[in-house]
């Protein structure tokens, strides 16, 4: 990862740790950083740099945390981003910004001046979407498949509306972003033939043959057969993998090396581990209700990092919007890197 410096004239904010990870060998969730993110999301572990990255969507901020030296930093973003992906190229990250996909490098140094985000060309897929016309609609959850394609979908709703009403209009797409051909640096296409309200839980089985996905208001996690060679789903293969009971709503997910899926439940404060057959294997209860997304990282990939949100519970829940972590027995897999 590039060296950290000033971003947009603002120096990175170095945050103190609440509980150093080395002092907590138990498997109970602990608060690592009390950042009070409005909507913390999209944690990804960079195996090469041994650093965790995640975003605060509404705070327009990218955060980093290094367990080795227990340091963290925060970098301003030009607009809201729903998710991020590491890249094979050493030039920034792929962002699912509120109005489109773009390459952007927030890690500014003395020799690397800030540059505007480099967007995907305005092709038909984006022109049919309301992302640039309606402030309440934006791109949301995303993750790379095992071949380096970035899969992401949209969100249609008011961030302040915590009802998760099933009657939202489904008008957001789910896309595959991949390296382009010829002079094109990267390109996007629609992955699913139907629209959604709130795309979440995007992750892949260890062999890459299954895609997990949820349209959160349905309170169901679905699984699709996925062709890695073409990066396409077998649409009629969709089946219910798991059903989340109220008040929980399925948010972000990740898969470990044994093929078990960890899912964060917004509103209930639970993180649930499911077997490859969709059976509940373990339930972890946090003291905050807005847990948003898990990520397996750390030196041995056995630290389960958890982002959270303070949205709607400001001043009511200690640790809301913080970064949480716990140790687990089964390691994760290296995070996929965007090939573009």
Short mmCIF file of C-alpha atoms in Angstrom, two decimals:
data_model
loop_
_atom_site.label_atom_id
_atom_site.label_comp_id
_atom_site.label_asym_id
_atom_site.label_seq_id
_atom_site.Cartn_x
_atom_site.Cartn_y
_atom_site.Cartn_z
CA UNK A 1 0.00 0.00 0.00
CA UNK A 2 1.23 3.49 -0.72
CA UNK A 3 2.60 5.62 2.07
CA UNK A 4 0.03 7.70 3.91
CA UNK A 5 0.15 11.46 3.78
CA UNK A 6 -2.18 14.39 3.46
CA UNK A 7 -5.47 14.04 1.63
CA UNK A 8 -7.07 17.15 0.25
CA UNK A 9 -4.93 19.27 2.55
CA UNK A 10 -6.08 17.38 5.64
CA UNK A 11 -3.60 15.23 7.52
CA UNK A 12 -4.62 11.67 8.47
CA UNK A 13 -6.16 11.42 11.91
CA UNK A 14 -4.30 8.95 14.12
CA UNK A 15 -6.69 7.32 16.60
CA UNK A 16 -5.91 5.71 19.92
CA UNK A 17 -6.91 2.12 20.60
CA UNK A 18 -9.53 1.24 23.16
CA UNK A 19 -8.39 -2.37 23.61
CA UNK A 20 -5.09 -3.52 22.06
CA UNK A 21 -5.74 -6.82 20.33
CA UNK A 22 -2.70 -8.52 21.83
CA UNK A 23 -4.28 -8.34 25.29
CA UNK A 24 -7.49 -10.10 24.27
CA UNK A 25 -6.93 -13.73 23.24
CA UNK A 26 -10.55 -14.70 23.99
CA UNK A 27 -13.23 -15.13 21.34
CA UNK A 28 -15.60 -12.49 22.73
CA UNK A 29 -16.17 -9.39 20.58
CA UNK A 30 -14.22 -6.37 21.77
CA UNK A 31 -14.16 -2.74 20.79
CA UNK A 32 -10.90 -1.94 19.00
CA UNK A 33 -11.51 1.63 17.80
CA UNK A 34 -14.28 3.88 19.05
CA UNK A 35 -14.59 5.97 15.89
CA UNK A 36 -18.34 6.57 16.05
CA UNK A 37 -18.74 5.98 12.31
CA UNK A 38 -22.14 7.08 11.08
CA UNK A 39 -22.31 4.05 8.79
CA UNK A 40 -19.15 1.94 8.91
CA UNK A 41 -19.03 -0.62 6.08
CA UNK A 42 -16.99 -2.66 3.59
CA UNK A 43 -14.02 -3.86 5.67
CA UNK A 44 -11.30 -5.51 3.56
CA UNK A 45 -8.03 -7.03 4.78
CA UNK A 46 -4.95 -6.27 2.69
CA UNK A 47 -2.77 -9.39 3.11
CA UNK A 48 0.22 -7.71 1.48
CA UNK A 49 0.20 -4.61 3.68
CA UNK A 50 -1.27 -6.36 6.76
CA UNK A 51 -3.75 -3.51 7.09
CA UNK A 52 -7.53 -3.36 7.43
CA UNK A 53 -9.41 -0.80 5.33
CA UNK A 54 -13.06 0.23 5.64
CA UNK A 55 -15.31 3.21 5.00
CA UNK A 56 -17.81 5.40 6.79
CA UNK A 57 -20.38 5.86 4.03
CA UNK A 58 -22.15 8.90 5.43
CA UNK A 59 -18.96 10.32 6.92
CA UNK A 60 -17.26 10.20 3.47
CA UNK A 61 -14.16 8.72 5.07
CA UNK A 62 -11.77 5.84 4.44
CA UNK A 63 -10.21 4.30 7.56
CA UNK A 64 -7.15 2.09 7.94
CA UNK A 65 -5.94 0.05 10.91
CA UNK A 66 -2.64 -1.81 11.36
CA UNK A 67 -2.75 -4.43 14.16
CA UNK A 68 1.05 -4.79 14.11
CA UNK A 69 1.72 -1.27 15.39
CA UNK A 70 -1.83 -0.55 16.64
CA UNK A 71 -2.15 2.57 14.55
CA UNK A 72 -5.07 3.84 12.53
CA UNK A 73 -5.62 6.69 10.12
CA UNK A 74 -8.55 8.37 8.38
CA UNK A 75 -8.71 9.85 4.88
CA UNK A 76 -11.34 12.14 3.39
CA UNK A 77 -13.29 10.99 0.33
CA UNK A 78 -14.83 13.31 -2.28
CA UNK A 79 -18.27 11.71 -1.88
CA UNK A 80 -20.10 8.77 -0.32
CA UNK A 81 -18.81 5.32 -1.18
CA UNK A 82 -20.80 2.14 -0.56
CA UNK A 83 -17.88 -0.29 -0.86
CA UNK A 84 -14.25 -0.62 -1.90
CA UNK A 85 -11.93 -3.18 -3.48
CA UNK A 86 -8.19 -3.64 -3.38
CA UNK A 87 -6.40 -3.56 -6.76
CA UNK A 88 -3.64 -5.57 -8.38
CA UNK A 89 -2.33 -2.26 -9.70
CA UNK A 90 -0.54 -0.13 -7.13
CA UNK A 91 -2.63 2.94 -7.80
CA UNK A 92 -5.48 3.51 -5.38
CA UNK A 93 -8.62 1.48 -4.83
CA UNK A 94 -11.79 0.71 -6.75
CA UNK A 95 -14.68 2.60 -5.17
CA UNK A 96 -18.41 2.09 -5.58
CA UNK A 97 -19.14 5.78 -5.16
CA UNK A 98 -22.70 6.98 -4.76
CA UNK A 99 -22.86 7.95 -8.44
CA UNK A 100 -20.74 5.29 -10.13
CA UNK A 101 -17.63 3.09 -10.07
CA UNK A 102 -14.25 4.80 -10.06
CA UNK A 103 -10.55 4.34 -9.40
CA UNK A 104 -9.39 6.75 -6.71
CA UNK A 105 -6.21 7.06 -4.65
CA UNK A 106 -6.81 8.78 -1.31
CA UNK A 107 -3.28 8.04 -0.06
CA UNK A 108 -1.65 11.30 -1.08
CA UNK A 109 2.07 11.85 -0.55
CA UNK A 110 4.50 14.65 -1.36
CA UNK A 111 5.19 13.06 -4.75
CA UNK A 112 1.63 11.87 -5.38
CA UNK A 113 -0.82 14.76 -5.67
CA UNK A 114 -4.53 14.16 -5.30
CA UNK A 115 -6.35 13.40 -8.55
CA UNK A 116 -10.09 13.28 -9.25
CA UNK A 117 -11.74 9.84 -9.32
CA UNK A 118 -11.46 8.08 -12.68
CA UNK A 119 -14.99 6.93 -13.50
CA UNK A 120 -16.27 4.19 -15.72
CA UNK A 121 -17.61 5.78 -18.94
CA UNK A 122 -21.30 6.66 -18.87
CA UNK A 123 -22.57 3.65 -20.74
CA UNK A 124 -26.14 2.41 -20.94
CA UNK A 125 -26.05 0.61 -17.59
CA UNK A 126 -25.56 3.80 -15.59
CA UNK A 127 -27.86 5.94 -17.72
CA UNK A 128 -30.80 3.72 -16.82
CA UNK A 129 -30.10 4.09 -13.11
CA UNK A 130 -31.19 6.96 -10.85
CA UNK A 131 -27.84 7.28 -9.04
CA UNK A 132 -27.08 10.72 -10.44
CA UNK A 133 -30.62 12.04 -10.24
CA UNK A 134 -31.73 11.05 -6.72
CA UNK A 135 -29.72 11.71 -3.56
CA UNK A 136 -31.35 8.80 -1.72
CA UNK A 137 -30.11 6.22 -4.23
CA UNK A 138 -26.49 5.11 -4.32
CA UNK A 139 -24.20 2.16 -4.91
CA UNK A 140 -23.80 -0.05 -1.87
CA UNK A 141 -22.25 -3.41 -0.94
CA UNK A 142 -19.58 -5.00 -3.12
CA UNK A 143 -16.78 -7.58 -3.14
CA UNK A 144 -14.39 -9.13 -5.68
CA UNK A 145 -14.96 -12.65 -6.95
CA UNK A 146 -12.11 -15.19 -7.03
CA UNK A 147 -11.05 -14.00 -10.49
CA UNK A 148 -10.78 -10.30 -9.65
CA UNK A 149 -14.15 -9.00 -10.88
CA UNK A 150 -15.89 -6.54 -8.58
CA UNK A 151 -19.55 -7.35 -7.90
CA UNK A 152 -21.65 -4.56 -6.37
CA UNK A 153 -25.25 -3.41 -6.15
CA UNK A 154 -27.31 -0.39 -5.17
CA UNK A 155 -29.35 0.97 -2.29
CA UNK A 156 -32.61 2.84 -2.60
CA UNK A 157 -33.76 4.52 0.59
CA UNK A 158 -33.30 7.23 3.16
CA UNK A 159 -30.31 6.57 5.46
CA UNK A 160 -32.39 7.99 8.30
CA UNK A 161 -35.27 5.59 7.64
CA UNK A 162 -34.59 2.49 9.73
CA UNK A 163 -37.87 0.74 8.92
CA UNK A 164 -36.47 -1.54 6.14
CA UNK A 165 -39.93 -1.38 4.57
CA UNK A 166 -40.41 -4.17 2.04
CA UNK A 167 -42.51 -1.78 -0.07
CA UNK A 168 -39.50 0.25 -1.21
CA UNK A 169 -39.35 0.53 -4.96
CA UNK A 170 -36.79 -1.93 -6.32
CA UNK A 171 -34.90 0.12 -8.89
CA UNK A 172 -31.23 -0.58 -8.19
CA UNK A 173 -29.06 -2.86 -10.29
CA UNK A 174 -26.35 -5.38 -9.42
CA UNK A 175 -23.22 -5.16 -11.57
CA UNK A 176 -19.99 -6.93 -12.46
CA UNK A 177 -17.02 -4.62 -12.98
CA UNK A 178 -14.01 -6.13 -14.71
CA UNK A 179 -10.82 -5.18 -16.47
CA UNK A 180 -11.54 -3.72 -19.90
CA UNK A 181 -10.17 -4.71 -23.27
CA UNK A 182 -8.06 -2.61 -25.59
CA UNK A 183 -7.86 0.99 -24.40
CA UNK A 184 -10.62 0.55 -21.81
CA UNK A 185 -9.19 0.33 -18.29
CA UNK A 186 -12.32 -1.32 -16.93
CA UNK A 187 -15.96 -1.85 -17.81
CA UNK A 188 -19.26 -2.76 -16.12
CA UNK A 189 -22.25 -4.83 -17.04
CA UNK A 190 -25.46 -5.78 -15.30
CA UNK A 191 -25.13 -9.11 -13.47
CA UNK A 192 -28.67 -9.85 -12.29
CA UNK A 193 -31.76 -9.46 -14.50
CA UNK A 194 -33.88 -8.01 -11.70
CA UNK A 195 -33.73 -4.85 -9.60
CA UNK A 196 -33.19 -4.66 -5.85
CA UNK A 197 -33.80 -2.29 -2.94
CA UNK A 198 -30.69 -2.79 -0.85
CA UNK A 199 -27.86 -5.01 -2.14
CA UNK A 200 -25.87 -6.72 0.62
CA UNK A 201 -24.12 -9.93 1.72
CA UNK A 202 -22.08 -10.18 -1.50
CA UNK A 203 -19.41 -12.87 -1.11
CA UNK A 204 -18.23 -16.11 -2.72
CA UNK A 205 -17.66 -19.73 -1.76
CA UNK A 206 -13.97 -20.74 -1.45
CA UNK A 207 -13.95 -22.33 -4.91
CA UNK A 208 -15.81 -19.36 -6.39
CA UNK A 209 -18.70 -21.47 -7.71
CA UNK A 210 -21.39 -19.86 -5.55
CA UNK A 211 -22.40 -16.23 -5.10
CA UNK A 212 -24.18 -15.19 -1.88
CA UNK A 213 -26.44 -12.15 -2.02
CA UNK A 214 -29.34 -10.49 -0.24
CA UNK A 215 -31.85 -7.77 -0.98
CA UNK A 216 -31.94 -6.83 2.70
CA UNK A 217 -35.65 -5.96 3.16
CA UNK A 218 -36.54 -9.56 2.24
CA UNK A 219 -34.60 -10.84 5.28
CA UNK A 220 -33.30 -13.74 3.17
CA UNK A 221 -29.76 -14.55 2.04
CA UNK A 222 -29.79 -16.16 -1.41
CA UNK A 223 -27.19 -18.29 -3.12
CA UNK A 224 -26.63 -18.54 -6.87
CA UNK A 225 -24.53 -20.90 -8.95
CA UNK A 226 -21.72 -18.76 -10.37
CA UNK A 227 -19.58 -19.38 -13.44
CA UNK A 228 -16.09 -18.06 -12.67
CA UNK A 229 -14.94 -18.34 -16.26
CA UNK A 230 -17.59 -15.95 -17.54
CA UNK A 231 -18.45 -14.07 -14.35
CA UNK A 232 -22.17 -14.78 -14.77
CA UNK A 233 -24.79 -16.27 -12.49
CA UNK A 234 -27.18 -19.07 -13.37
CA UNK A 235 -30.29 -17.00 -12.72
CA UNK A 236 -32.73 -19.86 -12.21
CA UNK A 237 -30.37 -21.41 -9.65
CA UNK A 238 -31.34 -18.85 -6.99
CA UNK A 239 -32.37 -20.47 -3.72
CA UNK A 240 -32.81 -19.35 -0.13
CA UNK A 241 -29.64 -20.00 1.84
CA UNK A 242 -30.80 -18.55 5.17
CA UNK A 243 -33.70 -16.56 6.64
CA UNK A 244 -32.99 -13.84 9.21
CA UNK A 245 -35.62 -13.39 11.96
CA UNK A 246 -36.76 -9.88 12.98
CA UNK A 247 -35.56 -7.51 14.21
CA UNK A 248 -32.38 -8.49 12.38
CA UNK A 249 -31.77 -7.56 8.75
CA UNK A 250 -29.00 -9.27 6.75
CA UNK A 251 -26.19 -6.84 6.03
CA UNK A 252 -22.62 -7.64 4.95
CA UNK A 253 -21.09 -11.12 4.84
CA UNK A 254 -17.79 -12.92 4.34
CA UNK A 255 -16.82 -16.58 3.84
CA UNK A 256 -14.06 -18.45 5.68
CA UNK A 257 -11.71 -21.11 4.32
CA UNK A 258 -14.09 -23.91 5.35
CA UNK A 259 -16.92 -22.38 3.31
CA UNK A 260 -18.88 -21.11 6.32
CA UNK A 261 -20.57 -17.73 5.90
CA UNK A 262 -20.44 -15.00 8.56
CA UNK A 263 -23.33 -12.52 8.29
CA UNK A 264 -23.83 -9.26 10.21
CA UNK A 265 -27.42 -8.54 11.25
CA UNK A 266 -28.32 -4.85 11.34
CA UNK A 267 -30.74 -3.91 14.18
CA UNK A 268 -30.23 -7.14 16.16
CA UNK A 269 -26.50 -6.73 16.83
CA UNK A 270 -25.86 -10.35 15.96
CA UNK A 271 -23.18 -11.95 13.81
CA UNK A 272 -24.22 -15.41 12.65
CA UNK A 273 -22.02 -18.14 11.18
CA UNK A 274 -23.79 -20.47 8.75
CA UNK A 275 -22.60 -23.82 7.43
CA UNK A 276 -22.32 -24.32 3.65
CA UNK A 277 -25.77 -25.93 3.90
CA UNK A 278 -27.26 -22.80 5.48
CA UNK A 279 -27.55 -24.16 9.01
CA UNK A 280 -26.78 -21.88 11.97
CA UNK A 281 -23.39 -22.88 13.41
CA UNK A 282 -22.73 -20.02 15.83
CA UNK A 283 -24.38 -16.80 16.99
CA UNK A 284 -22.34 -13.93 18.46
CA UNK A 285 -24.17 -11.09 20.20
CA UNK A 286 -22.60 -7.63 20.26
CA UNK A 287 -23.53 -4.85 22.67
CA UNK A 288 -24.31 -2.55 19.73
CA UNK A 289 -27.34 -3.08 17.51
CA UNK A 290 -26.06 -1.70 14.19
CA UNK A 291 -23.38 -4.23 13.24
CA UNK A 292 -22.81 -3.92 9.50
CA UNK A 293 -20.14 -6.15 7.95
CA UNK A 294 -17.58 -8.84 8.93
CA UNK A 295 -14.09 -9.41 7.51
CA UNK A 296 -11.50 -12.05 8.38
CA UNK A 297 -8.00 -10.67 8.71
CA UNK A 298 -4.94 -10.46 10.91
CA UNK A 299 -1.62 -12.23 10.43
CA UNK A 300 -3.24 -15.70 10.44
CA UNK A 301 -6.61 -14.53 9.01
CA UNK A 302 -8.27 -15.62 12.26
CA UNK A 303 -9.40 -12.20 13.48
CA UNK A 304 -13.01 -11.43 12.64
CA UNK A 305 -13.25 -7.64 12.24
CA UNK A 306 -16.71 -6.09 12.45
CA UNK A 307 -17.78 -2.62 11.37
CA UNK A 308 -20.79 -0.90 12.90
CA UNK A 309 -22.96 2.20 12.65
CA UNK A 310 -24.06 4.92 15.06
CA UNK A 311 -26.91 5.92 12.74
CA UNK A 312 -30.13 6.15 14.73
CA UNK A 313 -28.50 5.36 18.08
CA UNK A 314 -26.19 8.34 18.52
CA UNK A 315 -25.33 8.70 22.21
CA UNK A 316 -27.46 5.68 23.16
CA UNK A 317 -25.08 2.75 22.58
CA UNK A 318 -21.47 2.75 23.74
CA UNK A 319 -19.21 1.64 20.91
CA UNK A 320 -21.79 2.21 18.16
CA UNK A 321 -19.96 3.09 14.96
CA UNK A 322 -16.76 1.52 16.25
CA UNK A 323 -14.52 -1.18 14.87
CA UNK A 324 -14.98 -4.47 16.73
CA UNK A 325 -12.97 -7.70 16.58
CA UNK A 326 -12.86 -11.24 17.93
CA UNK A 327 -10.68 -14.28 17.40
CA UNK A 328 -12.07 -17.33 15.59
CA UNK A 329 -10.72 -20.83 14.97
CA UNK A 330 -11.19 -21.08 11.20
CA UNK A 331 -9.12 -18.66 9.09
CA UNK A 332 -10.45 -16.61 6.24
CA UNK A 333 -9.22 -16.37 2.68
CA UNK A 334 -7.13 -13.59 1.10
CA UNK A 335 -9.37 -10.79 -0.11
CA UNK A 336 -9.84 -10.76 -3.87
CA UNK A 337 -8.11 -7.91 -5.68
CA UNK A 338 -9.65 -6.10 -8.63
CA UNK A 339 -7.75 -7.03 -11.77
CA UNK A 340 -8.26 -3.64 -13.42
#
